[in-house]
Coordinates of C-alpha atoms and ligand atoms in Angstrom, one line a residue:
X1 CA -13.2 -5.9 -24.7
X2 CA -9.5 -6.8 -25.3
X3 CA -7.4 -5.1 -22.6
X4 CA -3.7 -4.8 -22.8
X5 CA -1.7 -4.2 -19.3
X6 CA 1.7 -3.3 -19.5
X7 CA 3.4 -3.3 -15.9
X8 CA 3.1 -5.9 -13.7
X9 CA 3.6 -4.8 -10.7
X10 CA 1.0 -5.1 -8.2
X11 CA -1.4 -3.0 -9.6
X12 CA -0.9 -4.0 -13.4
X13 CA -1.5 -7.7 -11.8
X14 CA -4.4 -7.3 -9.9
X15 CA -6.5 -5.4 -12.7
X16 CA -5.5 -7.6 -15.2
X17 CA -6.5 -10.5 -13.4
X18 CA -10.0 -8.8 -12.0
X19 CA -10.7 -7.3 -15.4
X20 CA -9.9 -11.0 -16.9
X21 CA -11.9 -12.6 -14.1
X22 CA -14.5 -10.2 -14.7
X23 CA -15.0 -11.5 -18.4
X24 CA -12.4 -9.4 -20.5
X25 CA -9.8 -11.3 -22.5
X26 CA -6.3 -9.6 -21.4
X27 CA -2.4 -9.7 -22.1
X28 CA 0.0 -8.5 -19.5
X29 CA 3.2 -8.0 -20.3
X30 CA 6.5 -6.3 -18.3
X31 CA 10.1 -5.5 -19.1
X32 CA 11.0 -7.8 -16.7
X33 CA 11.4 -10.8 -18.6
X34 CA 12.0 -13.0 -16.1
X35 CA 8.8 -12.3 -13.8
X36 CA 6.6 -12.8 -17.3
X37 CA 8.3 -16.3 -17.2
X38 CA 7.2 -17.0 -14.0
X39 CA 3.8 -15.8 -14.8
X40 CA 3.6 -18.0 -17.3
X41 CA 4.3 -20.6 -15.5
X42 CA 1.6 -20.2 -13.2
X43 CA 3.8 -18.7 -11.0
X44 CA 2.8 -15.1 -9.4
X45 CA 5.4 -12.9 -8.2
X46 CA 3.9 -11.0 -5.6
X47 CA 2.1 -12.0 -2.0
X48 CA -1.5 -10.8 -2.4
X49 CA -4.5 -12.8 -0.7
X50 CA -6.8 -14.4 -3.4
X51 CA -4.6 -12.9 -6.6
X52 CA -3.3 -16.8 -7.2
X53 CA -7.0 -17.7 -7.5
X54 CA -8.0 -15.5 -9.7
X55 CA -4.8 -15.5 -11.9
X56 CA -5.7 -19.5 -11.9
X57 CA -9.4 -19.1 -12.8
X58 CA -8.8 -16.5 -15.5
X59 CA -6.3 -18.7 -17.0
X60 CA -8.4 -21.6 -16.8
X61 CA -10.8 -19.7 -18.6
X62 CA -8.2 -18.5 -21.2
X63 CA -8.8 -14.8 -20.8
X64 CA -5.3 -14.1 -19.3
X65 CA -2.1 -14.1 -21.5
X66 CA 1.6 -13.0 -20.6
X67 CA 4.1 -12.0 -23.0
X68 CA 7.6 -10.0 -22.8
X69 CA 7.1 -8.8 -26.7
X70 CA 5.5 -5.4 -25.6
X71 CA 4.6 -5.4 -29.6
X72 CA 2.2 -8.2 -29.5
X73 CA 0.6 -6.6 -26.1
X74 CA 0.3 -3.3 -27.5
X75 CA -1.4 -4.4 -30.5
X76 CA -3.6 -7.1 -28.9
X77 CA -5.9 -4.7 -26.6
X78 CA -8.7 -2.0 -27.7
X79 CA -7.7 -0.9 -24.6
X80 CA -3.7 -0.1 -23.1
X81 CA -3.8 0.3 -19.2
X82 CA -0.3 1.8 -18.2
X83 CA 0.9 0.4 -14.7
X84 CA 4.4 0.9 -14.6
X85 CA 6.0 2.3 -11.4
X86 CA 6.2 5.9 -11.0
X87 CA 8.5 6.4 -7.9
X88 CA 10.3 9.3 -6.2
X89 CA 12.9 11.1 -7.7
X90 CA 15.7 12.9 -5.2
X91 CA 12.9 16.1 -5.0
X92 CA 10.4 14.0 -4.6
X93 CA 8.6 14.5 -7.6
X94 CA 7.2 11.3 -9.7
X95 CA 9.7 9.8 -12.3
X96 CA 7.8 9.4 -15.4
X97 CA 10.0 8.0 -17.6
X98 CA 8.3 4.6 -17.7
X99 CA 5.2 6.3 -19.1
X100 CA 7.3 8.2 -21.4
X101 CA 8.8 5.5 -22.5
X102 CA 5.6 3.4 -23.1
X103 CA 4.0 6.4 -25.0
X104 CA 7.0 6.1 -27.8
X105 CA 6.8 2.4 -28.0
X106 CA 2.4 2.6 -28.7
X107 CA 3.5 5.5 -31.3
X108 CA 6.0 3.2 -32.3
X109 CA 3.7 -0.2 -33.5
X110 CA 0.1 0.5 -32.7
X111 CA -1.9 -0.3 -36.0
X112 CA -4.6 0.8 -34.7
X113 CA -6.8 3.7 -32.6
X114 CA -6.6 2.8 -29.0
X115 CA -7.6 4.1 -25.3
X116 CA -4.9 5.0 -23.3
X117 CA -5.2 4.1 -19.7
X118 CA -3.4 5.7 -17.0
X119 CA -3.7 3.3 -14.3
X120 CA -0.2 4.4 -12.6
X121 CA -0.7 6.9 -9.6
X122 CA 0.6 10.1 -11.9
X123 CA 0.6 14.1 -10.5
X124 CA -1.9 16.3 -12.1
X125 CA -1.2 17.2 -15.8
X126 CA 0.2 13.8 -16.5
X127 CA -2.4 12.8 -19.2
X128 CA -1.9 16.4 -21.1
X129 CA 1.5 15.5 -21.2
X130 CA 0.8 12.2 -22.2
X131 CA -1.5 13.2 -25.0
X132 CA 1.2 15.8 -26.3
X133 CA 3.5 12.6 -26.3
X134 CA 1.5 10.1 -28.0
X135 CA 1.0 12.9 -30.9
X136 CA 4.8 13.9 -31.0
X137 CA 5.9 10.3 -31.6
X138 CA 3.0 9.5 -33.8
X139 CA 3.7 11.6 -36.5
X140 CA 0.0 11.7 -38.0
X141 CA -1.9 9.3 -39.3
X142 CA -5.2 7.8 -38.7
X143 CA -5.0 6.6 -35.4
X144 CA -6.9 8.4 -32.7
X145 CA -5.5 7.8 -29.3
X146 CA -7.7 8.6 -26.2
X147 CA -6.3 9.3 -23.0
X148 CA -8.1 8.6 -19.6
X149 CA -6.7 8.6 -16.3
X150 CA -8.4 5.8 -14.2
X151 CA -6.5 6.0 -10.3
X152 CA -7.0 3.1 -8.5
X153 CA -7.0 2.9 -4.5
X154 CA -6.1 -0.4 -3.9
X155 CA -4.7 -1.1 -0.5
X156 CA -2.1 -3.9 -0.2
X157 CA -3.0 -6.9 1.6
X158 CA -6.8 -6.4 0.0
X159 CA -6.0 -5.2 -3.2
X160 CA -8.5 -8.2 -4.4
X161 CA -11.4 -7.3 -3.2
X162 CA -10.9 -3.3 -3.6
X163 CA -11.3 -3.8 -6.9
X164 CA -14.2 -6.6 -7.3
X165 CA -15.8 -4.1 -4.2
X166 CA -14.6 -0.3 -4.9
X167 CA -16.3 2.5 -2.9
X168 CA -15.9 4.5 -6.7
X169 CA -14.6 3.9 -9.9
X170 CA -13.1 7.4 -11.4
X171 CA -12.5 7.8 -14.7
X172 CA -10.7 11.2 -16.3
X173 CA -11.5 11.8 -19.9
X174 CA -11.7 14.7 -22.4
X175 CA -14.3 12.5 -24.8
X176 CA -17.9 11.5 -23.8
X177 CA -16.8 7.9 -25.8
X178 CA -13.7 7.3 -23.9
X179 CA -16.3 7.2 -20.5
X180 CA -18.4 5.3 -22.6
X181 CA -16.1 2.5 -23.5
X182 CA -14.9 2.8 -19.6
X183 CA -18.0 2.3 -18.2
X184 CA -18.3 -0.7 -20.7
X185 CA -15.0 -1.6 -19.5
X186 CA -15.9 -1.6 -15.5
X187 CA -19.9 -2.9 -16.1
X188 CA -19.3 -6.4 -14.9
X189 CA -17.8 -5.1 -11.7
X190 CA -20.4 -2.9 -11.4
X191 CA -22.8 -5.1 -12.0
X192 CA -21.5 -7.9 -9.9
X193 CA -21.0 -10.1 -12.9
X194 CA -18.1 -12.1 -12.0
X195 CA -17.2 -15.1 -9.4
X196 CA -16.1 -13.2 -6.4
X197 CA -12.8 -15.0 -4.7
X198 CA -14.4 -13.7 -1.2
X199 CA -17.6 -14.6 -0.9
X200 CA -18.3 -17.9 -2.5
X201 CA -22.0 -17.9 -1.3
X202 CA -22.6 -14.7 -3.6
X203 CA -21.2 -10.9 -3.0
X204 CA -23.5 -9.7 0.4
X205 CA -25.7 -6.8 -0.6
X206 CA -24.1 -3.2 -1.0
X207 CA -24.7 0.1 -2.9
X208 CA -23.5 0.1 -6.2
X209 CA -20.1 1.5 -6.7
X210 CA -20.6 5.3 -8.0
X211 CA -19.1 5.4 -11.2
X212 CA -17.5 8.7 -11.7
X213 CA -16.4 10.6 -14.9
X214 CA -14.4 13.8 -14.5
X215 CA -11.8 15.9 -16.3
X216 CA -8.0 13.9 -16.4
X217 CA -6.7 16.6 -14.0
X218 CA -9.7 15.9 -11.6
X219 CA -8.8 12.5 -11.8
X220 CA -5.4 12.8 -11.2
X221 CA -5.6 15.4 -8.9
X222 CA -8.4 12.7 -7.2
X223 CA -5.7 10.3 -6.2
X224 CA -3.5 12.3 -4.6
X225 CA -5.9 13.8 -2.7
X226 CA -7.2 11.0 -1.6
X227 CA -4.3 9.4 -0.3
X228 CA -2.8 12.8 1.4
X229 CA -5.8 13.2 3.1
X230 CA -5.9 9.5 4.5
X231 CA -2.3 10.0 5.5
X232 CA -3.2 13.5 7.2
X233 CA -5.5 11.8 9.1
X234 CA -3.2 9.2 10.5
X235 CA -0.4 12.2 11.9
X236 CA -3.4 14.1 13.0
X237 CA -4.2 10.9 15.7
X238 CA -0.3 10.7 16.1
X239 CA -0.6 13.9 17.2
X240 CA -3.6 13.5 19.4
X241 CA -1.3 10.5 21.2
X242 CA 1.5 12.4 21.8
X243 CA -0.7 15.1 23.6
X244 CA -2.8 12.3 25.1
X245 CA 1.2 11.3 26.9
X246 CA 1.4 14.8 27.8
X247 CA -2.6 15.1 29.6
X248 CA -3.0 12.0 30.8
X249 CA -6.0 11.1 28.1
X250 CA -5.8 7.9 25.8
X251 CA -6.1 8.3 22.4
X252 CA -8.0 5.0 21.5
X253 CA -10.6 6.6 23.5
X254 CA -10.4 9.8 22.3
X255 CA -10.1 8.9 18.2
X256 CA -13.2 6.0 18.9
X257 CA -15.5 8.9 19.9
X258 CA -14.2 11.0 17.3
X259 CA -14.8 8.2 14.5
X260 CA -18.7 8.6 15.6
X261 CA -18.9 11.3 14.3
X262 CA -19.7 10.5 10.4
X263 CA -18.2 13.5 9.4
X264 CA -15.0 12.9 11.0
X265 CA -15.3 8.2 10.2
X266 CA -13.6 5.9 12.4
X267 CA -10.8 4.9 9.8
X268 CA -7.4 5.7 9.4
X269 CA -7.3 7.2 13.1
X270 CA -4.9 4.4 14.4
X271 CA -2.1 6.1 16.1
X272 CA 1.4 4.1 16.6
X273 CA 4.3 4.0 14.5
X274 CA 2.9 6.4 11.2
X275 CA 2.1 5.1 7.7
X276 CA 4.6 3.4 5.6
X277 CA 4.8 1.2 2.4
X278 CA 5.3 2.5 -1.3
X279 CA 1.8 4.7 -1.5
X280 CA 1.4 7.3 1.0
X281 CA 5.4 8.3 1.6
X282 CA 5.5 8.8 -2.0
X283 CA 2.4 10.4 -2.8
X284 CA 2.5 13.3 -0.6
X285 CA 6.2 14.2 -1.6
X286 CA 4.7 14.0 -5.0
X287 CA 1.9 16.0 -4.3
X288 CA 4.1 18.8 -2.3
X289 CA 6.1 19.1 -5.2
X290 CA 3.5 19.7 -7.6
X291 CA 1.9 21.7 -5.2
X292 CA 5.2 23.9 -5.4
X293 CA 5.2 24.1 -8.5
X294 CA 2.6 25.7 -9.4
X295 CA 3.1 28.3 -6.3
X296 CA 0.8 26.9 -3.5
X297 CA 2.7 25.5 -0.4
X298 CA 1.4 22.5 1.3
X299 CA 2.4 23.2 4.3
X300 CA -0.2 21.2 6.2
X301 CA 1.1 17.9 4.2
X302 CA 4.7 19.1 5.0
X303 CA 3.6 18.6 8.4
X304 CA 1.7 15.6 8.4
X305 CA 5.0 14.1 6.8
X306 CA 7.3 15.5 9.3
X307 CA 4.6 13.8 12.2
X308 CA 5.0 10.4 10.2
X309 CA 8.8 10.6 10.7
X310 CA 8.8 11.5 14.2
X311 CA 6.8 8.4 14.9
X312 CA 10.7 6.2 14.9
X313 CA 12.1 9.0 17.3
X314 CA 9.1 8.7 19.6
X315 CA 9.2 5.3 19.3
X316 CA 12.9 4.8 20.2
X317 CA 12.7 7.5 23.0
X318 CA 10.1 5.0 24.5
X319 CA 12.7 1.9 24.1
X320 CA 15.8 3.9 25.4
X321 CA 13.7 5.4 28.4
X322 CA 12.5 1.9 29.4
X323 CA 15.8 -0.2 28.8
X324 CA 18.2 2.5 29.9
X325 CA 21.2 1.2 27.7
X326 CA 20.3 -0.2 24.3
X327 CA 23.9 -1.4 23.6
X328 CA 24.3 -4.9 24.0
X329 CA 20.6 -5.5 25.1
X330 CA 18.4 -8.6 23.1
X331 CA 15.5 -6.8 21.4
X332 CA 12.7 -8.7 19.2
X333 CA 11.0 -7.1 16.7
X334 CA 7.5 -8.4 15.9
X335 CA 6.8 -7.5 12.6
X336 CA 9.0 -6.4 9.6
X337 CA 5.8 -5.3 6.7
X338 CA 5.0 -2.2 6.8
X339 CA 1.4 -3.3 7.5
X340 CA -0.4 -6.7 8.2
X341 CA -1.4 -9.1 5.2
X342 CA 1.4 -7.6 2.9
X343 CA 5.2 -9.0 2.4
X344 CA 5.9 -5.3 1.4
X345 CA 8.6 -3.9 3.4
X346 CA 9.0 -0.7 1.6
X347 CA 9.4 2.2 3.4
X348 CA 8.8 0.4 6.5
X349 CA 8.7 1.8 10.0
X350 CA 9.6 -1.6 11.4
X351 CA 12.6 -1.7 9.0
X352 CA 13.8 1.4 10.3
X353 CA 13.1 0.7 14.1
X354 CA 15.6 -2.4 13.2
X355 CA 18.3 -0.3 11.7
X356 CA 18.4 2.1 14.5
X357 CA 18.4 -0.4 17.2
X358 CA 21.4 -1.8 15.3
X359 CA 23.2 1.2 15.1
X360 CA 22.7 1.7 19.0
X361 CA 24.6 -1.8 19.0
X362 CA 21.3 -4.2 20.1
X363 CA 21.1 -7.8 18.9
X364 CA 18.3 -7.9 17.2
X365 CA 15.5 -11.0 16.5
X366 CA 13.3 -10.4 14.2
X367 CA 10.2 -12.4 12.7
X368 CA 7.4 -11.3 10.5
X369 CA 4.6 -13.8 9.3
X370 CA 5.6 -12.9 4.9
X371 CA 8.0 -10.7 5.1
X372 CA 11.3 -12.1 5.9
X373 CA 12.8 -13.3 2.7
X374 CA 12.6 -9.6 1.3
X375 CA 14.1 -8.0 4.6
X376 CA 17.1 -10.5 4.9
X377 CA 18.1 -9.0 2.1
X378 CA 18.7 -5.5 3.6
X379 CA 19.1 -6.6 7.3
X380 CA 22.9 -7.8 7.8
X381 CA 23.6 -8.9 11.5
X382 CA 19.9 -9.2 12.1
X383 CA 18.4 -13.2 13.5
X384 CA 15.5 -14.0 11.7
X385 CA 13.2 -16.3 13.5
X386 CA 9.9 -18.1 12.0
X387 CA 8.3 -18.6 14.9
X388 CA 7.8 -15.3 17.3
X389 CA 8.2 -17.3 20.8
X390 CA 11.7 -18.2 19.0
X391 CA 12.1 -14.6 18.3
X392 CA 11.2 -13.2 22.1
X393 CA 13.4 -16.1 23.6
X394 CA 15.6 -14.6 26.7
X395 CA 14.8 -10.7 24.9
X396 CA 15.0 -7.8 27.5
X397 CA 12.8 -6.5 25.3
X398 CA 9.7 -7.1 22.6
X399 CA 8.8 -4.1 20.3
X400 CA 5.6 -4.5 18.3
X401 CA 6.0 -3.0 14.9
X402 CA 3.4 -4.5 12.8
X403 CA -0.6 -4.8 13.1
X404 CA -0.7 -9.1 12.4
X405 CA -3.2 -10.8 13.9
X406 CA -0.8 -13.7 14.6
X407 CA 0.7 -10.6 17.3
X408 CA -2.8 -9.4 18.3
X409 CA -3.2 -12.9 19.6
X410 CA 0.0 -13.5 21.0
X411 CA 0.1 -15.9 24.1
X412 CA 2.1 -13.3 26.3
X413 CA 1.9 -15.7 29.4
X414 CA 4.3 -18.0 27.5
X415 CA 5.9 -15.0 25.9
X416 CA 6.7 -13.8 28.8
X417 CA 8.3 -17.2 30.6
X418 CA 10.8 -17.3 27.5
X419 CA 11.9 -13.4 28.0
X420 CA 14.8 -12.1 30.3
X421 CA 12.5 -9.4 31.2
X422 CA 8.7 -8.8 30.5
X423 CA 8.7 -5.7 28.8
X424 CA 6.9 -4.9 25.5
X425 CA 6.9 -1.9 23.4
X426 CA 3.8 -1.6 21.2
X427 CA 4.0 0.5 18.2
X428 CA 0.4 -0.4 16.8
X429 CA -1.7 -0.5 20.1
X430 CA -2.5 -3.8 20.1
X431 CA -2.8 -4.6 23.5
X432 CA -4.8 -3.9 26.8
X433 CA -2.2 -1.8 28.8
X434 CA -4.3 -3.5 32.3
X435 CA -3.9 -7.1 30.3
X436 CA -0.5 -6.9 29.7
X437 CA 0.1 -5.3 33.7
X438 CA -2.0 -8.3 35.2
X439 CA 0.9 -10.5 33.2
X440 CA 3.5 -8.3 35.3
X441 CA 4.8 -7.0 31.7
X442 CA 6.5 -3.3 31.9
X443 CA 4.1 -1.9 28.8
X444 CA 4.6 1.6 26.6
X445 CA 2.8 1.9 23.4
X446 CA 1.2 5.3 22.0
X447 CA -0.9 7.9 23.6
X448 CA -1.7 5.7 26.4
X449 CA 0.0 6.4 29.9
Ligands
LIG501 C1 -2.9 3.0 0.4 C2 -4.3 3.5 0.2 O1 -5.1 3.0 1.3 C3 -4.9 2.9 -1.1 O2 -6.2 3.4 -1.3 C4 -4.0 3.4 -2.3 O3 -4.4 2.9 -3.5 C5 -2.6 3.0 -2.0 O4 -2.1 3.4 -0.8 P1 -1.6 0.9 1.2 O5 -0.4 1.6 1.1 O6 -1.7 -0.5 0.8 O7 -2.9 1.7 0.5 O8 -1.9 0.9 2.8 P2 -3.0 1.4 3.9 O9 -3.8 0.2 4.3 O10 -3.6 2.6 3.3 O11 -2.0 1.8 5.1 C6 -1.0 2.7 4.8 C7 -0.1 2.9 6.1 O12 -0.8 3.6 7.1 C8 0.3 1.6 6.7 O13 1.7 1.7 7.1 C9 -0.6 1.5 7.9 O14 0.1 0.8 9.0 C10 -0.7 2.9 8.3 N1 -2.0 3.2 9.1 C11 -3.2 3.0 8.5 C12 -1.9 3.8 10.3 O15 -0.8 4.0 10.9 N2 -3.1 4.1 11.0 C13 -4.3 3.9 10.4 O16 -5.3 4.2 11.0 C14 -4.3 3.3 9.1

């Protein structure tokens, strides 16, 4: 099938280039001309593991095309997926005037019926709206437009293999045919017919994806669910740590045999520093709001958000407790994504630690594996450093903001030698708090006295 994408962000780029390496011949195209130049120069804009590869392979294989003339994409595809950003507004609520926007301009100059893929993480009622759109601008006519919502729940830093490996594909429809031409759309996937970038050898065995077909509001309501749940679960073990401080217990111990239990799964129970990046933040506030609005109060997400930003203030507690005065002290900060295997410093904790310390009038060193370039740009006054012993040099203090496995396997023995005073701060657990006393380091992380 021809597939049209227009956004290409990192969702519009990583399903265009799956669905392409997957067999379907696909044009991408963005308002941003100057990232569909780069694309088309083999370029790719954003830092995602294996995304190069299979942007290259597709190309190779002429099934991927880019193009700034959102004309020639709209008309090229049987099928439009629309994956431009929906962020925050001041209440919180999603800004939909992208999709807006792209609903007049396939009004505008489609020539011909077409299925309307919501691929953009959208609040409930989004597709009705949409529908009512795409009729409003399209005055008539013969052509049929079919609406689905299709959520995706890629995580960055494996947004690749989500999508060649989901758990489930959902697909919101209001016509038996739109599923139909979905499930035509996703079949490769689910049938494992395309070269997998992560296993070269051949995908290992695993149940088949469910393929799910629900209502659009289902669908939509899926996503936000989804992700509001996950992020309830990480200020429930936040939490659990902060008690854990107060009674003596340690939370790794305590979440571990929690996660046995299968109703309760051992993911997403990581306590430290709280979620971040440009999914979870936004996606509650956006699910509050429509909560709100249709009169039920969420107060339970309310409070998993208000956890998540206590995380900094617990965090910074911890680093004025054990330094005494911050003011004038040398602090690194290992880590500036707000996770490991992402250069995605959006609504970073890390980021936030940083500008905090700041304000309390620290020198700050800084390092971070793939973030840097993006957070010099908002960090005046801060020292970036490539390499991490650089960054720890003659510190009274390392703080530990992300989860990289470059950190995890710190050498803390030579860490320590270069530091005015061995004391580490660990906002993601990484450590052994009896490893890092045997190395005579002072050591605080989270729910572990
Ligand atoms: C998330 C969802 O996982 C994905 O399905 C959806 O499509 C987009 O949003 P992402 O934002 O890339 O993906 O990050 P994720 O891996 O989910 O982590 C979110 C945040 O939670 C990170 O800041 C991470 O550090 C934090 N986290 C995660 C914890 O603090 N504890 C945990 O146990 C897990």
């Amino acid at each position: 099938m021809r597939i049209s994408v227009i956004g290409c962000g990192y969702v519009g780029l990583v399903t265009g280039a799956c669905l392409a390496e997957a067999g379907h011949e696909v044009m991408c195209t963005d308002i941003d001309a100057a990232r569909i130049a780069q694309l088309q120069a083999g370029g790719v804009p954003i830092y995602e593991e294996h995304l190069e590869e299979v942007l290259v392979s597709a190309r190779k294989a002429g099934r991927i095309s880019y193009t700034s003339d959102a004309t020639e994409a709209i008309r090229f595809g049987d099928a439009i997926f629309i994956c431009v950003g929906t962020p925050p507004r001041e209440d919180g609520s999603a800004d939909l005037s992208a999709i807006d926007h792209v609903a007049q301009q396939i009004a505008a100059v489609a020539q011909n019926s077409k299925l309307i893929v919501e691929k953009s993480t959208v609040p409930a009622r989004t597709g009705q709206e949409l529908n009512r759109a795409l009729e409003a601008y399209s005055r008539g006519g013969s052509r049929r437009f079919a609406v689905v919502s299709n959520p995706e729940f890629l995580r960055e830093g494996t947004a690749v293999f989500d999508f060649f490996h989901p758990d489930r594909i959902v697909v919101g429809v209001d016509d038996e045919a739109a599923g139909t031409a979905m499930q035509s759309i996703y079949e490769p996937i689910l049938e494992h017919k395309f070269r997998c970038p992560m296993h070269q050898n051949g995908c290992p065995a695993e149940p088949k994806a469910e393929f799910l077909v629900t209502t659009i509001n289902s669908a939509e309501l899926i996503k936000h669910a989804s992700n509001s749940f996950l992020a309830l679960k990480i200020s429930y073990a936040n939490v659990i740590a902060d008690l854990c401080e107060k009674l003596d217990g340690n939370v790794e111990q305590v979440t571990h045999a929690m996660g046995l239990d299968p109703r309760i799964g051992t993911q997403f129970l990581k306590a430290g520093l709280g979620f971040g990046g440009f999914c979870f933040p936004k996606d509650i506030q956006a699910f509050i709001q429509l909560a709100g609005s249709v009169g039920v109060d969420f107060d339970i997400l309310k409070a998993a958000e208000r956890v998540n930003k206590e995380r900094i203030e617990r965090f910074l507690e911890k680093v004025k407790r054990a330094l005494w005065v911050v003011k004038g002290k040398k602090v690194a900060v290992l880590g500036l994504a707000f996770k490991a295997n992402t250069d995605d410093i959006r609504f970073s904790p890390a980021i936030e630690v940083i500008r905090r310390l700041v304000e309390e009038g620290a020198q700050v060193h800084t390092t971070d594996p793939e973030a840097m370039e993006k957070a010099k740009k908002i960090l005046p006054g801060v020292v970036f450093h490539a390499d991490p012993y650089e960054a720890v040099r003659e510190t009274h203090a390392a703080l530990v903001c992300t989860e990289w496995s470059l950190y995890r396997n710190l050498d803390w023995e030579r860490a320590g030698k270069l530091m005015a005073r061995r004391l580490v701060l660990d906002g993601r657990n990484l450590y052994s708090p009896k490893k890092m006393a045997d190395l005579g380091f002072e050591y605080f992380s989270f729910g572990r006295s």
